[in-house]
CSV table of C-alpha atoms and ligand atoms in Angstrom, one decimal:
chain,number,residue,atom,x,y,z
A,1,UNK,CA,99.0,110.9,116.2
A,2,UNK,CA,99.9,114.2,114.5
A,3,UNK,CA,103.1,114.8,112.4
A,4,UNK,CA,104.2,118.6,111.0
A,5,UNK,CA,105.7,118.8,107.8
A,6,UNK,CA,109.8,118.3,107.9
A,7,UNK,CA,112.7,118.6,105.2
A,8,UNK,CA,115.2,116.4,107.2
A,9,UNK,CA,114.5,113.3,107.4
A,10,UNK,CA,117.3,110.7,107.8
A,11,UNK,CA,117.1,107.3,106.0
A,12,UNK,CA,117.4,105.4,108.7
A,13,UNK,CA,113.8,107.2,110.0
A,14,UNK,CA,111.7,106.8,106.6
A,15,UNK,CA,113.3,102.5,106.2
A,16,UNK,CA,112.0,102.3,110.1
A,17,UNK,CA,108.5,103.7,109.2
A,18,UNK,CA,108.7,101.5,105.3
A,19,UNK,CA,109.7,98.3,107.8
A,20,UNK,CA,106.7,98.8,109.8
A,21,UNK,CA,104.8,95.6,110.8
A,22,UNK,CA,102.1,96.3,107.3
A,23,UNK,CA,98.9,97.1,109.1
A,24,UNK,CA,100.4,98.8,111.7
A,25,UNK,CA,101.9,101.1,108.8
A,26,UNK,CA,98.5,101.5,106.9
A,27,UNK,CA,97.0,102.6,109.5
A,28,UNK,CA,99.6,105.1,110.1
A,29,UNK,CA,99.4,106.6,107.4
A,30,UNK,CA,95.2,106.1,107.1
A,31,UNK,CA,95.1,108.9,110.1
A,32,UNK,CA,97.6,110.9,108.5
A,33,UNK,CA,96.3,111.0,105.1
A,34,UNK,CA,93.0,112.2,107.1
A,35,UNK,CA,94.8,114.9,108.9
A,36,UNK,CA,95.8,116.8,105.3
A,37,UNK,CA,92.9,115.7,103.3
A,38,UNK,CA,89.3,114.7,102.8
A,39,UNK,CA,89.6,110.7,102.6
A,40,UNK,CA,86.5,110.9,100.9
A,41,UNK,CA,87.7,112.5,97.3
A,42,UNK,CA,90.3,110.8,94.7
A,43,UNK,CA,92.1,113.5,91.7
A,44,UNK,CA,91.6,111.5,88.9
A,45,UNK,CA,93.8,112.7,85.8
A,46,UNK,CA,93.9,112.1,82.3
A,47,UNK,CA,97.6,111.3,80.5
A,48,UNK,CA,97.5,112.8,76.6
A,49,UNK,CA,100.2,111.6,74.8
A,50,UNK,CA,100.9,114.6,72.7
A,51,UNK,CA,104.0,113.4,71.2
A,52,UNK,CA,104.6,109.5,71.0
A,53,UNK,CA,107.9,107.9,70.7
A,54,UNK,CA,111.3,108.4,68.5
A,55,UNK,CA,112.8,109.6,71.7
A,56,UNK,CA,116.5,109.9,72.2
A,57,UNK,CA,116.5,108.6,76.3
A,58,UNK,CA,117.0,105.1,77.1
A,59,UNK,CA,115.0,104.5,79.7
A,60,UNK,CA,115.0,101.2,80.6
A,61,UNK,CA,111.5,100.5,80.7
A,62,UNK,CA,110.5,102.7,78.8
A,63,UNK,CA,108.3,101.6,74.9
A,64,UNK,CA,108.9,105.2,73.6
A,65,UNK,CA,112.9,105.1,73.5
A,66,UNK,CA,114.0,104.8,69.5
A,67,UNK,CA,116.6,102.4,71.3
A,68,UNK,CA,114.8,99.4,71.8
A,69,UNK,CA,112.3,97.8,69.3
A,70,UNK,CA,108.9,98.4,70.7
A,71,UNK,CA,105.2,98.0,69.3
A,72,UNK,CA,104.8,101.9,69.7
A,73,UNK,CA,104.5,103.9,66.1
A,74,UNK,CA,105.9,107.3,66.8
A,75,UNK,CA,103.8,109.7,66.4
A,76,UNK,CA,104.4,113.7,66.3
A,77,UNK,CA,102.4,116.5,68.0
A,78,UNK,CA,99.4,116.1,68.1
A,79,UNK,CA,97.7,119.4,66.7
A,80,UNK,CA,96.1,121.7,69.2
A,81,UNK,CA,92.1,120.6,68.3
A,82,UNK,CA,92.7,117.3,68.8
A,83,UNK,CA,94.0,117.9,72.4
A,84,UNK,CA,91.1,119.9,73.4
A,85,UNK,CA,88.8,117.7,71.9
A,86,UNK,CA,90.2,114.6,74.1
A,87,UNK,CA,90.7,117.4,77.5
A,88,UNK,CA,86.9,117.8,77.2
A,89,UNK,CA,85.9,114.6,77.1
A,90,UNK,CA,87.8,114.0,79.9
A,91,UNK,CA,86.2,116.7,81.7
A,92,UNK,CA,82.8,115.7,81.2
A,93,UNK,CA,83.6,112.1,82.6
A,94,UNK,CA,84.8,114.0,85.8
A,95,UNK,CA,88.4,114.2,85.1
A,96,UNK,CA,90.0,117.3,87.5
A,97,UNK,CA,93.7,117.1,85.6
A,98,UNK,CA,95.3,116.6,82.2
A,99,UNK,CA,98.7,115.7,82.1
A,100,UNK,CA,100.7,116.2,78.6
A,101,UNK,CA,103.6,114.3,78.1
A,102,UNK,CA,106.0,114.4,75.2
A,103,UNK,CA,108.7,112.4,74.3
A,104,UNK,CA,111.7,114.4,74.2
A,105,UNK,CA,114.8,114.8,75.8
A,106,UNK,CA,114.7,118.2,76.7
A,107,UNK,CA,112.1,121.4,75.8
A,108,UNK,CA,113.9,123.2,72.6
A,109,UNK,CA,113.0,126.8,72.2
A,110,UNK,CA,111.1,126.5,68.7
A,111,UNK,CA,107.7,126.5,67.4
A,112,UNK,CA,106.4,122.9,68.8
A,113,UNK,CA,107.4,124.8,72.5
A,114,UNK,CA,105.1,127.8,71.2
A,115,UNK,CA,102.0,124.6,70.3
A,116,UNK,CA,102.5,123.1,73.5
A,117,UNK,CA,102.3,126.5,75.2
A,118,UNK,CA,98.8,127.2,73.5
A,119,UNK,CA,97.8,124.1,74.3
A,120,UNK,CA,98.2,124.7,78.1
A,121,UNK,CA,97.0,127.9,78.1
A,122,UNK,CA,93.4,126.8,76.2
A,123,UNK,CA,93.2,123.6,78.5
A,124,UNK,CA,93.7,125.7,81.6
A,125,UNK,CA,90.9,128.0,80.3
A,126,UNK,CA,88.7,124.9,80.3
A,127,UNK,CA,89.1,124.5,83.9
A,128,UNK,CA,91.2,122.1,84.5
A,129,UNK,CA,94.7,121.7,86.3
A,130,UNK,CA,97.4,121.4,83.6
A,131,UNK,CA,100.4,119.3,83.9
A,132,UNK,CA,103.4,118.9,81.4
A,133,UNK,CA,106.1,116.5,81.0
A,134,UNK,CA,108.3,117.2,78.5
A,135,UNK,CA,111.9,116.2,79.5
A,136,UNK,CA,114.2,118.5,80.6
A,137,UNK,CA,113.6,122.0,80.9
A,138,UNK,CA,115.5,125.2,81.3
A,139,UNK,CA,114.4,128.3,83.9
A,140,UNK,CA,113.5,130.8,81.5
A,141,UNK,CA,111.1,127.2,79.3
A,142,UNK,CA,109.5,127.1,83.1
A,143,UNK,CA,108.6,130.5,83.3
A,144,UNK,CA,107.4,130.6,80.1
A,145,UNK,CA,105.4,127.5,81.5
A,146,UNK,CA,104.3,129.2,84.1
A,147,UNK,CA,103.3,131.8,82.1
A,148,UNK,CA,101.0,130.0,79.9
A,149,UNK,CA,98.9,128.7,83.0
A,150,UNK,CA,100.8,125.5,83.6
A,151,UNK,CA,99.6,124.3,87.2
A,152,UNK,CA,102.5,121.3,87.5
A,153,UNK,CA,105.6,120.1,86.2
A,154,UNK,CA,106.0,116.2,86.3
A,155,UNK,CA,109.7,115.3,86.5
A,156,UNK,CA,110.4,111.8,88.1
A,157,UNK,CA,113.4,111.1,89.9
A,158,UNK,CA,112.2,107.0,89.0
A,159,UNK,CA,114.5,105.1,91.3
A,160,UNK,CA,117.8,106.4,93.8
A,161,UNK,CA,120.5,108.4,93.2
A,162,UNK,CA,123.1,105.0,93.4
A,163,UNK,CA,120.3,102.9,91.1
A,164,UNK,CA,119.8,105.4,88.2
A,165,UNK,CA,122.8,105.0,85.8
A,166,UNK,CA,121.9,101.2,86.2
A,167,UNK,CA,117.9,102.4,84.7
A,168,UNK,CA,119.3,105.5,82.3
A,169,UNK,CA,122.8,106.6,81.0
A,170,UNK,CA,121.8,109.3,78.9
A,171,UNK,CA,121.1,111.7,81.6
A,172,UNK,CA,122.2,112.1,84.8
A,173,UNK,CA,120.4,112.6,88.9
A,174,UNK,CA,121.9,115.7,88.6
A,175,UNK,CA,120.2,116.7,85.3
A,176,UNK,CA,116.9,115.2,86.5
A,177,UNK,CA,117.4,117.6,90.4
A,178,UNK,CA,118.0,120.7,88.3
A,179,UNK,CA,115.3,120.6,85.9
A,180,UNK,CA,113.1,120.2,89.3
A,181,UNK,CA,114.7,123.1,90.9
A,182,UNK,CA,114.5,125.3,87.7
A,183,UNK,CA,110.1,124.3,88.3
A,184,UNK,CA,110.5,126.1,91.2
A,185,UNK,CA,111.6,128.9,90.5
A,186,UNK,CA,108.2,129.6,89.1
A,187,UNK,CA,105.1,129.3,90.9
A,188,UNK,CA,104.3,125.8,88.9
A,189,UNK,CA,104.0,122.9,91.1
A,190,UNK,CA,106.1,119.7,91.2
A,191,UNK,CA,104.9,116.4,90.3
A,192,UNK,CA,107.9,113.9,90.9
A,193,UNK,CA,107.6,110.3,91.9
A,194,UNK,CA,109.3,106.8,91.1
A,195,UNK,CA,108.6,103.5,89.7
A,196,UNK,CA,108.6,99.9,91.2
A,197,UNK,CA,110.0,96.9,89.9
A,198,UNK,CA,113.0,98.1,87.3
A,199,UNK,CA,115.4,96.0,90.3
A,200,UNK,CA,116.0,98.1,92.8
A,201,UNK,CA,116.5,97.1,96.3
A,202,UNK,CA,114.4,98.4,99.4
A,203,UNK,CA,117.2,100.7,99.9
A,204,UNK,CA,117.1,102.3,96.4
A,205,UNK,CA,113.2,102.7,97.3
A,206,UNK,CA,113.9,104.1,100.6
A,207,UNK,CA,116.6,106.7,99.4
A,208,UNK,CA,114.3,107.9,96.5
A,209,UNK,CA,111.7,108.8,99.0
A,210,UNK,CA,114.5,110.4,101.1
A,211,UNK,CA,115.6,112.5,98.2
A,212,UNK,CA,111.7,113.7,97.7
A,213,UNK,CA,111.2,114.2,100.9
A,214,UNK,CA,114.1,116.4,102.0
A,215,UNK,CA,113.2,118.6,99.1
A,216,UNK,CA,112.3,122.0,100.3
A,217,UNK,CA,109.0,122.2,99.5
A,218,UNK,CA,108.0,118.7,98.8
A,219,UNK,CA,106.9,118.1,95.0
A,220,UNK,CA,102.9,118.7,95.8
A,221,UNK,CA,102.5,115.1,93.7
A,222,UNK,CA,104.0,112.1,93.9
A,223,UNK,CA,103.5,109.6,91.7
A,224,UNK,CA,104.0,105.8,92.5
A,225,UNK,CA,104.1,103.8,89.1
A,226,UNK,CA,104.4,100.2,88.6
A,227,UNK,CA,106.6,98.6,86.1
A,228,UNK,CA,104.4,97.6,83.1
A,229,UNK,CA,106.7,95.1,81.7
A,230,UNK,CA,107.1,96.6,77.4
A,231,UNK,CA,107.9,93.5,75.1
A,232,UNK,CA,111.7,95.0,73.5
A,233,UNK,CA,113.1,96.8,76.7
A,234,UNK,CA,115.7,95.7,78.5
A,235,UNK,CA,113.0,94.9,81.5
A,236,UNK,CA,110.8,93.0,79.8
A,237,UNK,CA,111.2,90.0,82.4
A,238,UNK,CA,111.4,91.6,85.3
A,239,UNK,CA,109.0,89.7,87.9
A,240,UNK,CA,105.9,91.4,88.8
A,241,UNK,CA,105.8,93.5,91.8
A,242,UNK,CA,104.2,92.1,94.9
A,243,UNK,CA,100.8,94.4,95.9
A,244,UNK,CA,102.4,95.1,99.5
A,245,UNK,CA,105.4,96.5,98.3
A,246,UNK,CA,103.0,99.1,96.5
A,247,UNK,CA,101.2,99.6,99.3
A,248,UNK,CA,104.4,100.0,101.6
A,249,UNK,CA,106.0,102.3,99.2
A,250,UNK,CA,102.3,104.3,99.2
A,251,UNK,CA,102.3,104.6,103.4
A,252,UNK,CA,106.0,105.3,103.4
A,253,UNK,CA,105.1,108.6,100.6
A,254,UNK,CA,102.0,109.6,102.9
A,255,UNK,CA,103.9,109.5,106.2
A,256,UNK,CA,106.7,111.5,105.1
A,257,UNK,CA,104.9,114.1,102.9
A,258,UNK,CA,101.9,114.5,104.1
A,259,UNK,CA,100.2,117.4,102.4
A,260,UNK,CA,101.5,115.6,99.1
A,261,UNK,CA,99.1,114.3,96.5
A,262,UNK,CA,99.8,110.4,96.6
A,263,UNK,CA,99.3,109.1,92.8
A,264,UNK,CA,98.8,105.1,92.0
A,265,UNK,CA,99.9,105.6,88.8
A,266,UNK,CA,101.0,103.6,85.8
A,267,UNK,CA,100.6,99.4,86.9
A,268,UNK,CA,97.2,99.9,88.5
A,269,UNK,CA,95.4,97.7,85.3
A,270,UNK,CA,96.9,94.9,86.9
A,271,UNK,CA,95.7,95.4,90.2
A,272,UNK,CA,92.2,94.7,91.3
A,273,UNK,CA,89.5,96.7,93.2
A,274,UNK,CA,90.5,95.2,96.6
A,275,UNK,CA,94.0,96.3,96.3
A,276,UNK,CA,93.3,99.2,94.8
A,277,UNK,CA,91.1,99.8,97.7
A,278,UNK,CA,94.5,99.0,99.7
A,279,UNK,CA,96.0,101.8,98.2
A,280,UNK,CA,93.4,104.1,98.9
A,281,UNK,CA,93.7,103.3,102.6
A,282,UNK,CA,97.4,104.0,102.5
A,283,UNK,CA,96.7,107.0,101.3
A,284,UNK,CA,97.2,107.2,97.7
A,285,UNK,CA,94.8,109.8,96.5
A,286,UNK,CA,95.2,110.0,92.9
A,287,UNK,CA,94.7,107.5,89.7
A,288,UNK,CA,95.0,108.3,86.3
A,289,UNK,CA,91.7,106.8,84.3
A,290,UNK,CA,91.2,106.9,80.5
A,291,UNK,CA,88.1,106.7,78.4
A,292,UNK,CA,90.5,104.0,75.8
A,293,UNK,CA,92.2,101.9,77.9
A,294,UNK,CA,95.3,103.2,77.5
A,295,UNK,CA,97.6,104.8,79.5
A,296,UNK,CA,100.1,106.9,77.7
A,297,UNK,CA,100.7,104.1,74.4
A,298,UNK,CA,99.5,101.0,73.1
A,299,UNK,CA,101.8,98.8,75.8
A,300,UNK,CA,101.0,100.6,79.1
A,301,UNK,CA,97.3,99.7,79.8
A,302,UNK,CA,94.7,102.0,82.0
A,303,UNK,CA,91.5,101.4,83.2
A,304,UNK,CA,88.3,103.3,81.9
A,305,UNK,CA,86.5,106.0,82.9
A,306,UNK,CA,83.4,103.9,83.4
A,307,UNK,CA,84.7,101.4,85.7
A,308,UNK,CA,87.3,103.8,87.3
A,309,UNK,CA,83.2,105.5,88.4
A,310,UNK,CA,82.1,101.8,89.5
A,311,UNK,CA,85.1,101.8,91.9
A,312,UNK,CA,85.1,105.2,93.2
A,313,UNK,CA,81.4,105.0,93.7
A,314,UNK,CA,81.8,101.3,95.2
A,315,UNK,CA,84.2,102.6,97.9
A,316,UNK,CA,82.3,105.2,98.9
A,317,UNK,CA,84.3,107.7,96.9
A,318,UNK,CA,84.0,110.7,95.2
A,319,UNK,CA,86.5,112.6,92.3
A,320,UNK,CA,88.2,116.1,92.9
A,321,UNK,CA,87.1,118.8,91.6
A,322,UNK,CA,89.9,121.1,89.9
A,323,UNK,CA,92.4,123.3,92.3
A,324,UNK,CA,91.8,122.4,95.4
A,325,UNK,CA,94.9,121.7,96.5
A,326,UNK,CA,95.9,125.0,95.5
A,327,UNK,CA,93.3,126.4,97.4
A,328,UNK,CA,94.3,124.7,100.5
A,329,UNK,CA,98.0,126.0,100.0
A,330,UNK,CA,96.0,129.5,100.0
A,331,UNK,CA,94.7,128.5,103.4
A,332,UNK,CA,97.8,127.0,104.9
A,333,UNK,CA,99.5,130.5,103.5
B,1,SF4,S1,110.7,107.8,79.9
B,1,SF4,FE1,110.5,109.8,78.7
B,1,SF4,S2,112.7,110.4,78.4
B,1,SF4,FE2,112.7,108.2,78.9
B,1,SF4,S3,112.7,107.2,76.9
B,1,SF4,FE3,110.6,107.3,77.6
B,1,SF4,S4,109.8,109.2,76.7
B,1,SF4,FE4,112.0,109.3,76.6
């Protein structure tokens, strides 16, 4: 089996290939993932909070919206020395990517933008891939972005077009579609993904993927997050979601944009080696791992670096090295 690359697909094509009997669909998408990349090596990133909570969103699910009454303590930007200090250690655990989120609404042309664009420029001069999220973001932000060194952009559509207002009224698909298209623009990659378990039904799931995956190029990351349930949002008691609708959602990603980065993302704490291993063979290709436990705040747990390196070496894996998905883009021209 070999599949090309293609910007129009129809959602009756991507539920047919989500429907799949399950191993049939693994499988599937096991040979594809080999096709576009080496099985054998798994991105992991590092998430630095660099500005915690107080924000004026109200996502759902999410613990850092002023909104809802959370167990986060906002916290404001972290200075400069403090994020090298935590990029380095992430390094020297093995660590290929440092993602920098903020909790604002939108990137506002002041002197916290100028810190945030030092900080990406000293982290990329470490070595490592750089990736910001940081709300919304006008052209001329991203090409200042770009500018700085900024490798990716992470902007997630979260759930479909129809299921968003249901998930976040203060913004709109639109808003989300245009911050993404103002990322490229630049030569900054995309990283945009969902998240399981805030309700929707397979056919929000399917036509999020089908918005991804008739973008033109596809985002170069996609990240699949799991609800982490947060004690004072509005989806605190949403049920768990079942492992094979993670891996379902996984294949579904890797079939239809192959030459994607796959990323099991927020959630994985919960699952255990075997599924993770699941994932993996679906072709996820991409965790996020964290030397405190923590994923972004105190609610959304991560697994360490140390047992993320039991697992990896367990499974016969290995960790990315920095850029080399850029460098295959050189090579595909
Ligand atoms: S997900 Fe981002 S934009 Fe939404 S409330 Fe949380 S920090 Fe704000």
């Amino acid at each position: 089996m070999s599949v090309g690359i293609r910007y129009d697909w129809q959602i009756e094509e991507i539920q047919a290939i989500y429907d799949l009997p399950l191993l049939e669909l693994v499988y599937q998408a096991a040979s594809i993932h080999r096709q576009y990349h080496n099985p054998k090596q798994i991105q992991v990133c590092k998430l630095i909070s660099i500005k915690t909570g107080a924000c004026p969103e109200d996502c759902s699910y999410c613990a850092q919206s002023a909104r809802y009454k959370t167990e986060v303590k906002p916290q404001a930007l972290l200075e400069k020395e403090t994020v090298l200090d935590i990029a380095q250690q992430a390094k020297a655990s093995g660590v290929s990517r440092v993602c920098m989120g903020a909790a604002w609404r939108e990137v506002r042309d002041n002197t916290q933008f100028d810190q945030v664009l030092d900080m990406v420029k000293d982290v990329t001069d470490m070595g490592l891939e750089v990736c910001c999220t940081l709300g919304m973001l006008t052209d001329a932000q991203a090409k200042k972005l770009e500018t700085a060194g900024l490798y990716a952009y992470n902007h997630n559509l979260d759930t479909s077009p129809d299921n968003y207002s249901t998930i976040i009224t203060t913004r709109t698909y639109g808003d989300r579609l245009k911050t993404i298209d103002n990322v490229r623009q630049t030569n900054v990659t995309v990283c945009s993904g969902g998240i399981l378990g805030l309700g929707e039904s397979v056919a929000d799931r399917v036509s999020m993927l089908h918005t991804l995956a008739n973008l033109h190029p596809h985002p170069e990351s996609v990240p699949i997050n799991i609800l982490s349930q947060v004690k004072g949002t509005p989806l605190e008691n949403q049920p768990d979601v079942p492992i094979w609708d993670v891996v379902r959602m996984i294949a579904t990603a890797r079939m239809i944009m192959p030459s994607s980065d796959v990323r099991l993302s927020a959630g994985r704490a919960r699952l255990s080696q075997i599924e993770q291993a699941f994932c993996f063979m679906a072709g996820a290709n991409s965790i996020f791992s964290s030397d405190d436990g923590k994923m972004l705040t105190v609610t959304t747990p991560c697994p360490g670096y140390d047992n993320d390196q039991q697992l990896l070496s367990l499974l016969g894996l290995e960790m990315r090295p920095p850029f080399v998905q850029k460098k295959k883009e050189t090579v595909m021209g």
